[in-house]
Amino acid sequence: MAPSSWIWRRSRSLAGLSGRRRALLIEAALWLLLARALLLVVPFRSLARRFGTFVAPSDLRTGVGHSDGGAGDAAVAREIGWAVTTAARHVPFQAVCLPQAMAARMMLKRRGVPSVIHFGAAKGGDSLDTHAWLDAAGVEVTGFPVGGQFAEIGCFV
């Protein structure tokens, strides 16, 4: 397939979106790019300080992601989840679970919606397999469904 036909199809589907959704999708792509770049050049320890407080999954503060923050917050969380997961499928770089969680968290933070980034590791196995997911206002924003092979090891609140 010629690159120009791919660009044409993408631009036509983007043109079919409302202005608000198009802007949200572009914002998500930019946050994904920033998250990916940061993960490549900044040590995780330094990045983690920006994520918030690291707590055990049983900590009461993790409830902020599960609690219903109101219909408005839930709607914002759903829209951002859509934008980040859609943009992640179409950016020209790999945007897996952690960059998606980071991008969505920044977008939610800009809108005043609290969220929780969860980290898990696969149970058993020979290699370390990890996963990150984010929830806010009772909405599963990114990284869902979480496979049963992952045990939650901590959260950033």
Tab-separated table of N, CA and C in Angstrom:
chain	number	residue	atom	x	y	z
A	1	MET	N	0.844	-1.171	0.000
A	1	MET	CA	0.000	0.000	0.000
A	1	MET	C	0.895	1.242	0.000
A	2	ALA	N	0.598	2.152	-0.857
A	2	ALA	CA	1.390	3.383	-0.964
A	2	ALA	C	1.173	4.249	0.270
A	3	PRO	N	2.236	4.876	0.763
A	3	PRO	CA	2.097	5.730	1.951
A	3	PRO	C	1.068	6.823	1.768
A	4	SER	N	0.952	7.357	0.556
A	4	SER	CA	-0.006	8.442	0.345
A	4	SER	C	-1.447	7.962	0.540
A	5	SER	N	-1.754	6.715	0.169
A	5	SER	CA	-3.119	6.214	0.370
A	5	SER	C	-3.399	5.998	1.863
A	6	TRP	N	-2.382	5.577	2.616
A	6	TRP	CA	-2.542	5.423	4.063
A	6	TRP	C	-2.826	6.778	4.695
A	7	ILE	N	-2.054	7.789	4.324
A	7	ILE	CA	-2.255	9.144	4.856
A	7	ILE	C	-3.640	9.655	4.476
A	8	TRP	N	-4.061	9.417	3.255
A	8	TRP	CA	-5.374	9.871	2.799
A	8	TRP	C	-6.494	9.245	3.638
A	9	ARG	N	-6.416	7.929	3.857
A	9	ARG	CA	-7.448	7.255	4.656
A	9	ARG	C	-7.469	7.792	6.085
A	10	ARG	N	-6.281	7.972	6.690
A	10	ARG	CA	-6.194	8.484	8.062
A	10	ARG	C	-6.764	9.896	8.154
A	11	SER	N	-6.430	10.739	7.205
A	11	SER	CA	-6.918	12.121	7.265
A	11	SER	C	-8.424	12.171	7.051
A	12	ARG	N	-8.982	11.295	6.227
A	12	ARG	CA	-10.438	11.259	6.026
A	12	ARG	C	-11.142	10.804	7.295
A	13	SER	N	-10.597	9.800	7.989
A	13	SER	CA	-11.246	9.336	9.217
A	13	SER	C	-11.110	10.372	10.321
A	14	LEU	N	-10.011	11.104	10.367
A	14	LEU	CA	-9.829	12.170	11.344
A	14	LEU	C	-10.788	13.320	11.059
A	15	ALA	N	-11.009	13.608	9.789
A	15	ALA	CA	-11.925	14.685	9.405
A	15	ALA	C	-13.365	14.354	9.793
A	16	GLY	N	-13.685	13.070	9.926
A	16	GLY	CA	-15.038	12.672	10.285
A	16	GLY	C	-15.363	12.855	11.760
A	17	LEU	N	-14.367	13.186	12.564
A	17	LEU	CA	-14.585	13.380	14.001
A	17	LEU	C	-15.018	14.812	14.275
A	18	SER	N	-15.684	15.000	15.414
A	18	SER	CA	-16.010	16.359	15.837
A	18	SER	C	-14.717	17.089	16.176
A	19	GLY	N	-14.761	18.401	16.183
A	19	GLY	CA	-13.578	19.192	16.495
A	19	GLY	C	-13.028	18.877	17.876
A	20	ARG	N	-13.914	18.668	18.842
A	20	ARG	CA	-13.489	18.364	20.213
A	20	ARG	C	-12.784	17.017	20.282
A	21	ARG	N	-13.345	16.008	19.620
A	21	ARG	CA	-12.723	14.679	19.639
A	21	ARG	C	-11.412	14.671	18.863
A	22	ARG	N	-11.359	15.405	17.766
A	22	ARG	CA	-10.133	15.502	16.985
A	22	ARG	C	-9.022	16.137	17.829
A	23	ALA	N	-9.357	17.205	18.539
A	23	ALA	CA	-8.371	17.872	19.401
A	23	ALA	C	-7.905	16.938	20.513
A	24	LEU	N	-8.834	16.178	21.081
A	24	LEU	CA	-8.491	15.239	22.150
A	24	LEU	C	-7.557	14.147	21.628
A	25	LEU	N	-7.815	13.675	20.429
A	25	LEU	CA	-6.977	12.642	19.818
A	25	LEU	C	-5.567	13.176	19.530
A	26	ILE	N	-5.479	14.385	19.046
A	26	ILE	CA	-4.174	14.999	18.778
A	26	ILE	C	-3.422	15.225	20.096
A	27	GLU	N	-4.136	15.707	21.122
A	27	GLU	CA	-3.509	15.891	22.440
A	27	GLU	C	-2.983	14.559	22.965
A	28	ALA	N	-3.767	13.506	22.823
A	28	ALA	CA	-3.342	12.181	23.295
A	28	ALA	C	-2.086	11.725	22.560
A	29	ALA	N	-2.026	11.926	21.251
A	29	ALA	CA	-0.847	11.529	20.479
A	29	ALA	C	0.391	12.297	20.948
A	30	LEU	N	0.229	13.573	21.247
A	30	LEU	CA	1.366	14.371	21.728
A	30	LEU	C	1.828	13.912	23.105
A	31	TRP	N	0.892	13.613	24.006
A	31	TRP	CA	1.268	13.116	25.339
A	31	TRP	C	1.928	11.748	25.237
A	32	LEU	N	1.444	10.902	24.315
A	32	LEU	CA	2.078	9.597	24.118
A	32	LEU	C	3.517	9.761	23.630
A	33	LEU	N	3.724	10.696	22.720
A	33	LEU	CA	5.073	10.959	22.220
A	33	LEU	C	5.981	11.433	23.353
A	34	LEU	N	5.484	12.346	24.172
A	34	LEU	CA	6.281	12.837	25.297
A	34	LEU	C	6.577	11.713	26.288
A	35	ALA	N	5.570	10.903	26.609
A	35	ALA	CA	5.763	9.796	27.552
A	35	ALA	C	6.799	8.811	27.017
A	36	ARG	N	6.702	8.485	25.746
A	36	ARG	CA	7.656	7.550	25.133
A	36	ARG	C	9.074	8.120	25.181
A	37	ALA	N	9.216	9.399	24.855
A	37	ALA	CA	10.534	10.035	24.877
A	37	ALA	C	11.100	10.054	26.290
A	38	LEU	N	10.270	10.393	27.262
A	38	LEU	CA	10.739	10.427	28.650
A	38	LEU	C	11.193	9.047	29.110
A	39	LEU	N	10.450	8.021	28.747
A	39	LEU	CA	10.827	6.666	29.143
A	39	LEU	C	12.145	6.227	28.516
A	40	LEU	N	12.473	6.807	27.371
A	40	LEU	CA	13.729	6.456	26.707
A	40	LEU	C	14.935	7.179	27.306
A	41	VAL	N	14.746	8.389	27.826
A	41	VAL	CA	15.912	9.180	28.240
A	41	VAL	C	15.999	9.470	29.739
A	42	VAL	N	14.907	9.327	30.467
A	42	VAL	CA	14.917	9.645	31.898
A	42	VAL	C	14.830	8.345	32.693
A	43	PRO	N	15.684	8.156	33.677
A	43	PRO	CA	15.597	6.942	34.507
A	43	PRO	C	14.214	6.839	35.169
A	44	PHE	N	13.706	5.612	35.255
A	44	PHE	CA	12.367	5.413	35.798
A	44	PHE	C	12.251	5.981	37.217
A	45	ARG	N	13.280	5.846	38.005
A	45	ARG	CA	13.267	6.357	39.383
A	45	ARG	C	12.936	7.854	39.394
A	46	SER	N	13.505	8.597	38.468
A	46	SER	CA	13.234	10.039	38.385
A	46	SER	C	11.814	10.309	37.909
A	47	LEU	N	11.365	9.525	36.941
A	47	LEU	CA	9.990	9.690	36.456
A	47	LEU	C	8.973	9.360	37.543
A	48	ALA	N	9.246	8.316	38.292
A	48	ALA	CA	8.303	7.840	39.307
A	48	ALA	C	7.989	8.918	40.333
A	49	ARG	N	8.943	9.783	40.615
A	49	ARG	CA	8.682	10.867	41.573
A	49	ARG	C	7.569	11.781	41.094
A	50	ARG	N	7.402	11.885	39.785
A	50	ARG	CA	6.361	12.739	39.202
A	50	ARG	C	4.986	12.069	39.178
A	51	PHE	N	4.959	10.750	39.353
A	51	PHE	CA	3.697	10.009	39.282
A	51	PHE	C	2.829	10.209	40.516
A	52	GLY	N	3.428	10.585	41.618
A	52	GLY	CA	2.690	10.717	42.873
A	52	GLY	C	3.311	9.848	43.940
A	53	THR	N	2.508	9.492	44.927
A	53	THR	CA	2.966	8.673	46.049
A	53	THR	C	2.768	7.203	45.718
A	54	PHE	N	3.826	6.405	45.897
A	54	PHE	CA	3.723	4.966	45.650
A	54	PHE	C	3.187	4.295	46.903
A	55	VAL	N	2.085	3.566	46.760
A	55	VAL	CA	1.448	2.914	47.904
A	55	VAL	C	1.126	1.464	47.552
A	56	ALA	N	0.857	0.689	48.588
A	56	ALA	CA	0.432	-0.700	48.401
A	56	ALA	C	-0.966	-0.721	47.794
A	57	PRO	N	-1.304	-1.771	47.053
A	57	PRO	CA	-2.635	-1.853	46.452
A	57	PRO	C	-3.772	-1.805	47.480
A	58	SER	N	-3.480	-2.195	48.727
A	58	SER	CA	-4.513	-2.209	49.761
A	58	SER	C	-4.706	-0.843	50.428
A	59	ASP	N	-3.856	0.138	50.092
A	59	ASP	CA	-3.945	1.466	50.690
A	59	ASP	C	-5.291	2.112	50.341
A	60	LEU	N	-5.893	2.780	51.290
A	60	LEU	CA	-7.202	3.413	51.080
A	60	LEU	C	-7.172	4.491	50.006
A	61	ARG	N	-6.024	5.100	49.782
A	61	ARG	CA	-5.919	6.167	48.777
A	61	ARG	C	-6.110	5.661	47.353
A	62	THR	N	-5.972	4.360	47.134
A	62	THR	CA	-6.172	3.831	45.781
A	62	THR	C	-7.645	3.851	45.398
A	63	GLY	N	-8.514	4.038	46.366
A	63	GLY	CA	-9.955	4.086	46.098
A	63	GLY	C	-10.373	5.248	45.231
A	64	VAL	N	-9.521	6.271	45.095
A	64	VAL	CA	-9.872	7.430	44.280
A	64	VAL	C	-10.114	7.033	42.827
A	65	GLY	N	-9.413	6.023	42.352
A	65	GLY	CA	-9.616	5.567	40.982
A	65	GLY	C	-10.882	4.763	40.818
A	66	HIS	N	-11.291	4.100	41.882
A	66	HIS	CA	-12.487	3.262	41.823
A	66	HIS	C	-13.749	4.034	42.157
A	67	SER	N	-13.601	5.124	42.911
A	67	SER	CA	-14.788	5.849	43.352
A	67	SER	C	-15.353	6.671	42.223
A	68	ASP	N	-16.655	6.808	42.257
A	68	ASP	CA	-17.351	7.601	41.252
A	68	ASP	C	-17.180	9.066	41.611
A	69	GLY	N	-16.382	9.779	40.831
A	69	GLY	CA	-16.122	11.183	41.087
A	69	GLY	C	-17.207	12.079	40.535
A	70	GLY	N	-18.288	11.508	40.081
A	70	GLY	CA	-19.358	12.283	39.478
A	70	GLY	C	-19.464	11.952	38.003
A	71	ALA	N	-20.628	12.226	37.453
A	71	ALA	CA	-20.878	11.902	36.048
A	71	ALA	C	-19.931	12.663	35.128
A	72	GLY	N	-19.609	13.898	35.485
A	72	GLY	CA	-18.716	14.693	34.649
A	72	GLY	C	-17.323	14.114	34.598
A	73	ASP	N	-16.772	13.736	35.765
A	73	ASP	CA	-15.432	13.146	35.805
A	73	ASP	C	-15.393	11.812	35.067
A	74	ALA	N	-16.438	11.019	35.231
A	74	ALA	CA	-16.489	9.722	34.556
A	74	ALA	C	-16.538	9.904	33.038
A	75	ALA	N	-17.292	10.877	32.572
A	75	ALA	CA	-17.377	11.136	31.131
A	75	ALA	C	-16.022	11.586	30.593
A	76	VAL	N	-15.334	12.454	31.334
A	76	VAL	CA	-13.998	12.912	30.925
A	76	VAL	C	-13.045	11.723	30.883
A	77	ALA	N	-13.082	10.870	31.890
A	77	ALA	CA	-12.198	9.703	31.942
A	77	ALA	C	-12.459	8.763	30.765
A	78	ARG	N	-13.725	8.549	30.426
A	78	ARG	CA	-14.052	7.686	29.279
A	78	ARG	C	-13.523	8.278	27.972
A	79	GLU	N	-13.716	9.579	27.783
A	79	GLU	CA	-13.249	10.246	26.570
A	79	GLU	C	-11.728	10.173	26.453
A	80	ILE	N	-11.039	10.400	27.552
A	80	ILE	CA	-9.574	10.350	27.529
A	80	ILE	C	-9.096	8.922	27.290
A	81	GLY	N	-9.771	7.949	27.882
A	81	GLY	CA	-9.433	6.554	27.617
A	81	GLY	C	-9.568	6.223	26.142
A	82	TRP	N	-10.657	6.682	25.530
A	82	TRP	CA	-10.854	6.467	24.093
A	82	TRP	C	-9.733	7.119	23.296
A	83	ALA	N	-9.431	8.379	23.612
A	83	ALA	CA	-8.428	9.124	22.848
A	83	ALA	C	-7.047	8.478	22.957
A	84	VAL	N	-6.648	8.099	24.159
A	84	VAL	CA	-5.307	7.542	24.349
A	84	VAL	C	-5.191	6.171	23.684
A	85	THR	N	-6.169	5.304	23.869
A	85	THR	CA	-6.062	3.968	23.261
A	85	THR	C	-6.163	4.047	21.738
A	86	THR	N	-6.959	4.957	21.221
A	86	THR	CA	-7.063	5.126	19.770
A	86	THR	C	-5.765	5.687	19.215
A	87	ALA	N	-5.244	6.732	19.841
A	87	ALA	CA	-3.987	7.327	19.373
A	87	ALA	C	-2.853	6.311	19.453
A	88	ALA	N	-2.824	5.487	20.499
A	88	ALA	CA	-1.750	4.503	20.672
A	88	ALA	C	-1.709	3.501	19.522
A	89	ARG	N	-2.866	3.205	18.943
A	89	ARG	CA	-2.904	2.267	17.814
A	89	ARG	C	-2.387	2.895	16.525
A	90	HIS	N	-2.343	4.230	16.462
A	90	HIS	CA	-2.033	4.887	15.196
A	90	HIS	C	-0.760	5.716	15.183
A	91	VAL	N	-0.095	5.856	16.314
A	91	VAL	CA	1.164	6.606	16.307
A	91	VAL	C	2.257	5.752	15.684
A	92	PRO	N	3.285	6.385	15.092
A	92	PRO	CA	4.324	5.611	14.401
A	92	PRO	C	5.422	5.085	15.331
A	93	PHE	N	5.102	4.835	16.577
A	93	PHE	CA	6.040	4.265	17.536
A	93	PHE	C	5.235	3.375	18.466
A	94	GLN	N	5.928	2.561	19.229
A	94	GLN	CA	5.249	1.631	20.123
A	94	GLN	C	4.798	2.363	21.383
A	95	ALA	N	3.495	2.389	21.606
A	95	ALA	CA	2.927	3.031	22.796
A	95	ALA	C	2.178	1.952	23.578
A	96	VAL	N	2.907	1.257	24.435
A	96	VAL	CA	2.333	0.157	25.208
A	96	VAL	C	1.707	0.689	26.489
A	97	CYS	N	1.498	-0.163	27.447
A	97	CYS	CA	0.696	0.170	28.628
A	97	CYS	C	1.217	1.349	29.450
A	98	LEU	N	2.517	1.420	29.716
A	98	LEU	CA	3.020	2.493	30.577
A	98	LEU	C	2.926	3.868	29.919
A	99	PRO	N	3.343	4.049	28.663
A	99	PRO	CA	3.141	5.358	28.045
A	99	PRO	C	1.668	5.754	27.963
A	100	GLN	N	0.800	4.779	27.750
A	100	GLN	CA	-0.636	5.078	27.714
A	100	GLN	C	-1.121	5.557	29.072
A	101	ALA	N	-0.712	4.869	30.129
A	101	ALA	CA	-1.116	5.276	31.480
A	101	ALA	C	-0.572	6.659	31.810
A	102	MET	N	0.667	6.928	31.424
A	102	MET	CA	1.267	8.232	31.694
A	102	MET	C	0.537	9.343	30.945
A	103	ALA	N	0.253	9.103	29.666
A	103	ALA	CA	-0.429	10.115	28.857
A	103	ALA	C	-1.818	10.401	29.411
A	104	ALA	N	-2.559	9.344	29.714
A	104	ALA	CA	-3.912	9.528	30.241
A	104	ALA	C	-3.884	10.239	31.589
A	105	ARG	N	-2.906	9.899	32.402
A	105	ARG	CA	-2.797	10.544	33.722
A	105	ARG	C	-2.571	12.047	33.583
A	106	MET	N	-1.693	12.438	32.665
A	106	MET	CA	-1.433	13.862	32.463
A	106	MET	C	-2.668	14.575	31.908
A	107	MET	N	-3.376	13.933	31.011
A	107	MET	CA	-4.584	14.539	30.445
A	107	MET	C	-5.655	14.698	31.518
A	108	LEU	N	-5.803	13.693	32.367
A	108	LEU	CA	-6.780	13.776	33.453
A	108	LEU	C	-6.380	14.841	34.471
A	109	LYS	N	-5.094	14.888	34.785
A	109	LYS	CA	-4.609	15.865	35.759
A	109	LYS	C	-4.884	17.290	35.279
A	110	ARG	N	-4.674	17.549	33.999
A	110	ARG	CA	-4.943	18.875	33.433
A	110	ARG	C	-6.415	19.262	33.596
A	111	ARG	N	-7.281	18.263	33.681
A	111	ARG	CA	-8.717	18.514	33.796
A	111	ARG	C	-9.233	18.367	35.224
A	112	GLY	N	-8.312	18.168	36.162
A	112	GLY	CA	-8.684	18.091	37.574
A	112	GLY	C	-9.354	16.799	38.001
A	113	VAL	N	-9.105	15.717	37.252
A	113	VAL	CA	-9.702	14.419	37.580
A	113	VAL	C	-8.613	13.538	38.193
A	114	PRO	N	-8.758	13.153	39.473
A	114	PRO	CA	-7.748	12.293	40.099
A	114	PRO	C	-7.762	10.888	39.492
A	115	SER	N	-6.583	10.270	39.449
A	115	SER	CA	-6.470	8.931	38.873
A	115	SER	C	-5.428	8.134	39.637
A	116	VAL	N	-5.392	6.838	39.374
A	116	VAL	CA	-4.443	5.934	40.015
A	116	VAL	C	-3.778	5.091	38.931
A	117	ILE	N	-2.428	5.098	38.929
A	117	ILE	CA	-1.677	4.201	38.042
A	117	ILE	C	-1.348	2.951	38.843
A	118	HIS	N	-1.732	1.810	38.319
A	118	HIS	CA	-1.477	0.517	38.962
A	118	HIS	C	-0.340	-0.188	38.229
A	119	PHE	N	0.503	-0.862	38.986
A	119	PHE	CA	1.589	-1.654	38.413
A	119	PHE	C	1.431	-3.092	38.870
A	120	GLY	N	1.644	-4.012	37.932
A	120	GLY	CA	1.562	-5.421	38.259
A	120	GLY	C	2.681	-6.194	37.595
A	121	ALA	N	2.923	-7.380	38.122
A	121	ALA	CA	3.929	-8.286	37.566
A	121	ALA	C	3.284	-9.652	37.411
A	122	ALA	N	3.715	-10.371	36.394
A	122	ALA	CA	3.175	-11.701	36.139
A	122	ALA	C	3.588	-12.645	37.256
A	123	LYS	N	2.656	-13.498	37.634
A	123	LYS	CA	2.923	-14.496	38.671
A	123	LYS	C	3.687	-15.660	38.044
A	124	GLY	N	4.749	-16.080	38.703
A	124	GLY	CA	5.527	-17.215	38.202
A	124	GLY	C	6.252	-16.858	36.913
A	125	GLY	N	6.655	-17.868	36.191
A	125	GLY	CA	7.330	-17.645	34.915
A	125	GLY	C	8.813	-17.383	35.091
A	126	ASP	N	9.527	-17.486	33.988
A	126	ASP	CA	10.978	-17.323	34.010
A	126	ASP	C	11.408	-15.872	33.821
A	127	SER	N	10.607	-15.085	33.099
A	127	SER	CA	10.988	-13.703	32.841
A	127	SER	C	10.035	-12.761	33.572
A	128	LEU	N	10.486	-11.539	33.742
A	128	LEU	CA	9.670	-10.542	34.419
A	128	LEU	C	8.748	-9.888	33.396
A	129	ASP	N	7.472	-10.137	33.509
A	129	ASP	CA	6.469	-9.545	32.629
A	129	ASP	C	5.658	-8.584	33.473
A	130	THR	N	5.595	-7.328	33.059
A	130	THR	CA	4.921	-6.305	33.857
A	130	THR	C	3.799	-5.656	33.064
A	131	HIS	N	2.935	-4.962	33.781
A	131	HIS	CA	1.808	-4.274	33.144
A	131	HIS	C	1.445	-3.053	33.982
A	132	ALA	N	0.980	-2.006	33.318
A	132	ALA	CA	0.503	-0.798	33.995
A	132	ALA	C	-0.892	-0.489	33.486
A	133	TRP	N	-1.762	-0.053	34.382
A	133	TRP	CA	-3.113	0.332	33.987
A	133	TRP	C	-3.538	1.523	34.830
A	134	LEU	N	-4.537	2.232	34.337
A	134	LEU	CA	-4.963	3.462	34.987
A	134	LEU	C	-6.475	3.484	35.096
A	135	ASP	N	-6.958	3.903	36.276
A	135	ASP	CA	-8.391	4.121	36.429
A	135	ASP	C	-8.629	5.472	37.089
A	136	ALA	N	-9.826	5.988	36.840
A	136	ALA	CA	-10.200	7.300	37.382
A	136	ALA	C	-11.721	7.381	37.409
A	137	ALA	N	-12.260	7.930	38.457
A	137	ALA	CA	-13.705	8.175	38.582
A	137	ALA	C	-14.538	6.932	38.302
A	138	GLY	N	-14.018	5.777	38.714
A	138	GLY	CA	-14.753	4.533	38.505
A	138	GLY	C	-14.689	4.007	37.081
A	139	VAL	N	-13.830	4.584	36.255
A	139	VAL	CA	-13.717	4.204	34.845
A	139	VAL	C	-12.375	3.523	34.620
A	140	GLU	N	-12.381	2.428	33.879
A	140	GLU	CA	-11.154	1.746	33.464
A	140	GLU	C	-10.621	2.515	32.263
A	141	VAL	N	-9.596	3.324	32.472
A	141	VAL	CA	-9.146	4.266	31.442
A	141	VAL	C	-8.199	3.612	30.438
A	142	THR	N	-7.080	3.068	30.888
A	142	THR	CA	-6.139	2.404	29.976
A	142	THR	C	-5.642	1.109	30.615
A	143	GLY	N	-5.183	0.185	29.755
A	143	GLY	CA	-4.566	-1.049	30.233
A	143	GLY	C	-5.527	-2.144	30.637
A	144	PHE	N	-6.797	-1.981	30.368
A	144	PHE	CA	-7.795	-2.973	30.737
A	144	PHE	C	-8.180	-3.771	29.511
A	145	PRO	N	-8.628	-5.005	29.656
A	145	PRO	CA	-8.713	-5.767	30.897
A	145	PRO	C	-7.330	-6.225	31.350
A	146	VAL	N	-7.165	-6.309	32.646
A	146	VAL	CA	-5.910	-6.767	33.236
A	146	VAL	C	-5.986	-8.284	33.327
A	147	GLY	N	-5.020	-8.949	32.729
A	147	GLY	CA	-5.018	-10.404	32.739
A	147	GLY	C	-4.863	-10.974	34.137
A	148	GLY	N	-5.419	-12.130	34.351
A	148	GLY	CA	-5.350	-12.793	35.642
A	148	GLY	C	-3.950	-13.228	36.030
A	149	GLN	N	-3.027	-13.216	35.047
A	149	GLN	CA	-1.647	-13.618	35.355
A	149	GLN	C	-0.887	-12.522	36.088
A	150	PHE	N	-1.459	-11.318	36.191
A	150	PHE	CA	-0.769	-10.210	36.842
A	150	PHE	C	-1.223	-10.027	38.282
A	151	ALA	N	-0.239	-9.889	39.155
A	151	ALA	CA	-0.496	-9.568	40.554
A	151	ALA	C	-0.136	-8.093	40.740
A	152	GLU	N	-1.055	-7.338	41.291
A	152	GLU	CA	-0.797	-5.917	41.499
A	152	GLU	C	0.244	-5.755	42.593
A	153	ILE	N	1.280	-4.978	42.306
A	153	ILE	CA	2.362	-4.824	43.287
A	153	ILE	C	2.395	-3.425	43.913
A	154	GLY	N	1.755	-2.464	43.287
A	154	GLY	CA	1.736	-1.122	43.846
A	154	GLY	C	1.014	-0.147	42.956
A	155	CYS	N	0.752	1.037	43.508
A	155	CYS	CA	0.004	2.073	42.794
A	155	CYS	C	0.612	3.426	43.060
A	156	PHE	N	0.446	4.323	42.116
A	156	PHE	CA	0.784	5.715	42.322
A	156	PHE	C	-0.513	6.491	42.461
A	157	VAL	N	-0.657	7.181	43.584
A	157	VAL	CA	-1.861	7.988	43.841
A	157	VAL	C	-1.491	9.451	43.897
